[in-house]
Amino acid sequence: MPLEDYRKTVAEQKRQAILDAAATHFLAIGYERTTLEMVAKEASVSTATVYKHFSTKRDLFGGIMERVWETKVNAAELSTEDAEPETTLMAIGREYARLLRDPKIEALTRVIIAEAPRFPELGEELYRRGKEPYLTQLHVYLQREIEQHRYQVQDVPLAARQFLGMINDVIFWPRFLVMGLTISDAEAEHVVAEAVKTFLGRYKA
């Protein structure tokens, strides 16, 4: 392996170790009590290395949001001439449901809710580096489909939020009110399918 590639690999391994360590501490003792020195010790790196990758604790938290919200389905790449809207929306909805059911996303969202009065920037990081990129991909997909005359949508950002909201409100938020509530694979699939039907009924050309 070339030296430059080796250095990049080592740097990425350290970055991931830092993110793992930070997530462990944030979930165990909260955002306020976690220090970058604790994270460095847990990750077996120097504090300087932590700062090299993440300039502030907020930036580090945002890096975790970015990672846990990383999607395996890029909605912006799903608009093709032979792709059926229902099939594509099901793929987008299933991936969103998968993300919402990730225990780390639920746990980190609880941290944000608990500490939001003191650290409102955490919610901003969740949106800016977590959910917003997913919404942007969906916006691009819808805009391309509109240009292909498959949808009639006047307000793309609103339509995207409506679609994701139909999934959010059933799969995600009730778990914050009813302890121990779980959503099965079959239930998640049903929620997504109904959201797709409702969306197509409103916006399909």
Coordinates of N, CA and C in Angstrom, one line a residue, residues 27 102-112:
L27 N -24.0 8.7 25.2 CA -25.2 7.9 25.6 C -25.1 7.5 27.1
D102 N -33.3 2.5 13.9 CA -31.9 2.2 14.4 C -31.9 2.7 15.9
P103 N -31.5 1.8 16.8 CA -31.5 2.1 18.2 C -30.6 3.3 18.5
K104 N -29.5 3.5 17.8 CA -28.6 4.6 18.0 C -29.2 5.9 17.7
I105 N -30.0 6.0 16.6 CA -30.7 7.2 16.3 C -31.7 7.6 17.4
E106 N -32.5 6.6 17.9 CA -33.4 6.8 18.9 C -32.7 7.3 20.2
A107 N -31.6 6.6 20.6 CA -30.9 6.9 21.8 C -30.3 8.3 21.7
L108 N -29.7 8.7 20.6 CA -29.1 10.0 20.4 C -30.2 11.1 20.4
T109 N -31.3 10.8 19.8 CA -32.4 11.8 19.8 C -32.9 12.0 21.3
R110 N -32.9 11.0 22.1 CA -33.2 11.2 23.5 C -32.2 12.1 24.2
V111 N -30.9 12.0 23.9 CA -29.9 12.9 24.4 C -30.2 14.3 24.0
I112 N -30.5 14.5 22.7 CA -30.8 15.8 22.2 C -32.0 16.5 23.0

